[in-house]
Coordinates of C-alpha atoms in Angstrom, one line a residue:
M23 CA 137.4 129.8 23.7
A24 CA 139.5 131.9 26.0
R25 CA 141.7 132.7 23.0
K26 CA 138.7 134.0 21.1
Y27 CA 137.5 136.2 23.9
L28 CA 141.0 137.7 24.3
A29 CA 141.3 138.4 20.6
L30 CA 137.8 140.0 20.4
L31 CA 138.3 142.2 23.5
S32 CA 141.8 143.2 22.5
G33 CA 140.5 144.2 19.0
L34 CA 137.7 146.3 20.5
A35 CA 140.1 147.9 23.0
L36 CA 142.6 148.8 20.2
G37 CA 139.9 150.2 18.1
A38 CA 138.6 152.3 21.0
V39 CA 142.1 153.7 21.6
Y40 CA 142.6 154.5 17.9
I41 CA 139.2 156.1 17.4
G42 CA 139.5 158.1 20.6
N43 CA 142.9 159.3 19.3
P44 CA 144.0 161.2 22.5
E45 CA 145.5 164.6 21.6
R46 CA 148.6 164.0 23.7
A47 CA 151.0 161.6 22.2
T48 CA 152.2 160.5 25.6
L49 CA 148.7 159.5 26.7
F50 CA 148.2 157.7 23.4
L51 CA 151.4 155.7 23.8
F52 CA 150.6 155.0 27.5
L53 CA 147.3 153.5 26.6
L54 CA 148.9 151.3 23.9
S55 CA 151.6 150.2 26.3
I56 CA 149.0 149.2 28.9
L57 CA 147.0 147.4 26.2
S58 CA 150.1 145.6 25.0
A59 CA 151.0 144.5 28.5
L60 CA 147.5 143.2 29.2
I61 CA 147.5 141.3 25.9
A62 CA 150.9 139.7 26.7
F63 CA 149.7 138.7 30.1
G64 CA 146.5 137.2 28.8
S65 CA 148.2 135.2 26.1
F66 CA 150.8 134.0 28.6
F67 CA 148.1 132.9 31.0
I68 CA 146.2 131.0 28.3
Y69 CA 149.3 129.1 27.0
R70 CA 151.3 128.9 30.2
Q71 CA 151.1 125.1 30.3
Q72 CA 152.7 124.9 26.8
L73 CA 155.7 127.0 27.8
S74 CA 158.7 124.9 28.7
N75 CA 161.3 127.7 28.7
V76 CA 161.6 131.4 28.2
T77 CA 162.2 131.3 24.5
D78 CA 158.8 129.5 24.0
A79 CA 157.2 132.8 25.0
T80 CA 158.5 134.6 21.9
F81 CA 155.1 134.4 20.3
L82 CA 154.0 137.1 22.8
I83 CA 156.0 139.6 20.8
F84 CA 153.9 139.3 17.6
P85 CA 150.8 141.3 18.8
I86 CA 152.9 143.9 20.4
L87 CA 154.9 144.5 17.2
W88 CA 151.6 144.8 15.3
I89 CA 150.2 147.4 17.7
L90 CA 153.4 149.4 17.5
A91 CA 153.5 149.2 13.7
S92 CA 149.9 150.2 13.2
A93 CA 150.4 153.1 15.6
C94 CA 153.5 154.3 13.6
V95 CA 151.4 154.2 10.4
L96 CA 148.5 156.0 12.0
F97 CA 150.8 158.8 13.3
L98 CA 151.9 159.5 9.7
L99 CA 148.4 159.7 8.2
A100 CA 146.2 162.8 8.1
T101 CA 143.5 161.8 5.7
P102 CA 140.4 160.6 7.6
F103 CA 139.7 157.8 5.0
W104 CA 143.1 156.3 5.3
R105 CA 143.2 156.6 9.0
F106 CA 139.9 154.7 9.2
A107 CA 141.3 152.1 6.8
V108 CA 144.4 151.6 9.0
I109 CA 142.2 151.4 12.1
V110 CA 140.0 148.7 10.6
F111 CA 143.0 146.8 9.2
G112 CA 144.9 147.2 12.5
V113 CA 142.0 145.8 14.6
A114 CA 141.4 142.9 12.2
G115 CA 145.1 142.1 12.1
L116 CA 145.4 142.1 15.8
V117 CA 142.5 139.7 16.2
K118 CA 143.9 137.3 13.6
I119 CA 147.4 137.4 15.2
L120 CA 145.9 136.6 18.6
L121 CA 143.9 133.7 17.1
D122 CA 146.9 132.2 15.3
A123 CA 149.9 133.0 17.5
R124 CA 151.0 130.2 19.9
P125 CA 154.2 128.7 21.1
K126 CA 156.5 127.3 18.4
V127 CA 153.9 127.8 15.7
I128 CA 153.9 130.4 12.9
T129 CA 151.3 130.2 10.1
N130 CA 151.7 131.7 6.7
L131 CA 149.3 134.4 7.4
L132 CA 151.1 135.2 10.7
E133 CA 154.4 135.4 8.8
N134 CA 152.8 138.0 6.4
L135 CA 151.4 140.1 9.2
F136 CA 154.8 139.8 11.0
F137 CA 156.5 141.2 7.9
L138 CA 154.0 144.1 7.7
S139 CA 154.7 144.8 11.4
A140 CA 158.4 145.0 10.6
F141 CA 157.7 147.4 7.7
G142 CA 155.4 149.6 9.8
I143 CA 158.1 150.0 12.5
Y144 CA 160.9 150.6 10.0
L145 CA 158.6 153.2 8.5
G146 CA 158.3 154.9 11.9
I147 CA 162.0 154.9 12.4
W148 CA 162.8 156.4 9.0
A149 CA 159.9 158.9 9.4
L150 CA 161.4 160.0 12.7
D151 CA 164.7 160.7 11.0
F152 CA 162.9 162.5 8.2
Y153 CA 160.7 164.8 10.2
F154 CA 162.7 165.5 13.4
T155 CA 166.3 164.9 12.2
P156 CA 167.7 163.4 15.4
G157 CA 171.3 162.4 15.9
W158 CA 172.4 159.9 13.3
W159 CA 173.3 157.5 16.1
L160 CA 169.6 157.2 17.2
N161 CA 168.5 155.9 13.8
I162 CA 171.3 153.3 13.8
I163 CA 170.5 152.2 17.4
L164 CA 166.7 152.0 16.7
S165 CA 167.3 150.1 13.5
A166 CA 169.6 147.6 15.3
I167 CA 167.3 147.0 18.2
A168 CA 164.2 146.6 16.0
S169 CA 166.1 144.3 13.6
F170 CA 167.3 142.1 16.5
V171 CA 163.7 141.8 17.8
F172 CA 162.4 141.0 14.3
F173 CA 165.0 138.3 13.6
W174 CA 164.7 136.8 17.0
A175 CA 160.9 136.6 16.7
G176 CA 161.1 135.6 13.0
F177 CA 163.3 132.6 13.8
S178 CA 161.1 131.4 16.7
A179 CA 159.6 128.5 14.8
T180 CA 162.9 127.1 13.4
P181 CA 164.2 123.9 14.8
T182 CA 167.4 125.4 16.2
S183 CA 168.7 126.2 19.7
A184 CA 168.2 129.5 21.4
S185 CA 171.9 130.2 21.3
S186 CA 172.0 129.8 17.5
R187 CA 169.0 132.1 17.2
L188 CA 170.7 134.6 19.4
I189 CA 173.9 134.6 17.4
F190 CA 172.2 134.9 14.1
S191 CA 169.9 137.7 15.4
L192 CA 172.8 139.6 16.8
V193 CA 175.0 139.3 13.7
L194 CA 172.1 140.3 11.4
S195 CA 171.1 143.2 13.6
L196 CA 174.6 144.6 13.5
L197 CA 174.6 144.2 9.7
F198 CA 171.4 146.1 9.5
A199 CA 172.8 148.8 11.7
E200 CA 175.5 149.3 9.2
I201 CA 173.0 149.3 6.3
A202 CA 171.0 152.0 8.2
W203 CA 174.2 154.0 8.6
T204 CA 174.8 153.8 4.8
M205 CA 171.2 154.7 3.9
L206 CA 171.3 157.8 6.1
F207 CA 173.3 159.4 3.2
W208 CA 170.6 158.6 0.6
P209 CA 168.6 161.7 -0.2
L210 CA 165.3 159.9 -0.5
H211 CA 161.8 160.1 1.1
F212 CA 161.4 158.1 4.2
L213 CA 158.8 155.8 2.6
T214 CA 161.3 154.7 -0.1
L215 CA 164.0 154.2 2.6
A216 CA 161.6 152.1 4.7
L217 CA 160.6 150.0 1.7
V218 CA 164.2 149.3 0.7
F219 CA 165.2 148.5 4.3
S220 CA 162.2 146.2 4.6
C221 CA 163.0 144.4 1.4
L222 CA 166.6 143.8 2.6
F223 CA 165.2 142.5 5.9
Y224 CA 162.9 140.2 4.1
L225 CA 165.8 138.7 2.1
A226 CA 168.0 138.2 5.2
W227 CA 165.1 136.8 7.2
S228 CA 163.9 134.4 4.5
L229 CA 167.3 133.0 3.6
T230 CA 168.5 132.7 7.1
R231 CA 165.3 131.0 8.2
F232 CA 165.6 128.5 5.3
H233 CA 169.1 127.8 6.4
L234 CA 168.1 127.2 10.0
M235 CA 165.4 124.9 8.8
Q236 CA 167.9 123.1 6.5
A237 CA 165.7 123.9 3.6
L238 CA 167.9 126.5 1.8
T239 CA 168.4 125.6 -1.9
K240 CA 170.0 127.2 -4.8
E241 CA 166.6 127.8 -6.4
K242 CA 165.3 129.6 -3.3
L243 CA 168.4 131.7 -3.1
V244 CA 168.2 132.8 -6.7
V245 CA 164.4 133.5 -6.6
H246 CA 164.4 135.5 -3.4
S247 CA 167.5 137.4 -4.2
S248 CA 166.3 138.2 -7.7
F249 CA 162.9 139.4 -6.4
V250 CA 164.5 141.7 -3.8
V251 CA 167.1 143.1 -6.3
L252 CA 164.5 143.9 -8.9
T253 CA 162.2 145.4 -6.3
V254 CA 164.9 147.6 -4.8
S255 CA 166.1 148.6 -8.2
F256 CA 162.6 149.6 -9.2
L257 CA 162.1 151.7 -6.1
L258 CA 165.4 153.5 -6.6
I259 CA 164.7 154.3 -10.2
V260 CA 161.2 155.6 -9.8
S261 CA 161.8 157.5 -6.5
K262 CA 162.6 161.2 -6.4
W263 CA 166.1 162.0 -5.3
F264 CA 166.3 165.1 -3.2
P265 CA 169.2 167.5 -4.1
N266 CA 172.0 167.5 -1.5
T267 CA 172.2 170.7 0.5

């Protein structure tokens, strides 16, 4: 029952912040930070007896990632209809995450919402590079940090030690930092870059997770790799390439 109350109140609070839409970005982010902290504390309090070590608390990351991702998408939209749609979807997604997320358990729906969270945050990172053109190193650092968090959280339900999860997450985050460095030279819109980057993340996350669960087969390797290759190829073919200046 406490979980349902937390989910409902958190959804209402997130909707209120999004609808209120403070003019100052700093105030908007401050309110979201406070809300995220309260949600994490509430979830920790509810499941505190099921937490045997620090790594069991990884599930607390999922709602925070969702809030950050939905905020990134909301920042990029100007049309009232689509902003309203994102607000509704964001509130509904947060409620569902808080109802499903618990220590060492990840449902199929939670996995899908987790991937959407990763895409939303990657979208924000590439949009930052597109609109503000910060130093190249900032995109690489943000991509590496975000990827590490995603891999660490994405491997939380696998039957493997924390040290193994840490090693895989570190290695893969460094790999994606190099991928981000390479993609900085691609003259493409940030949406395409975020989609491609997210597809590659999905491939690495899925195959590594299957490996950690000792469920990786040749069929899964071929199916997932083929799907990502075809999707990325389609995106690169249909996308507009900006002329180099």
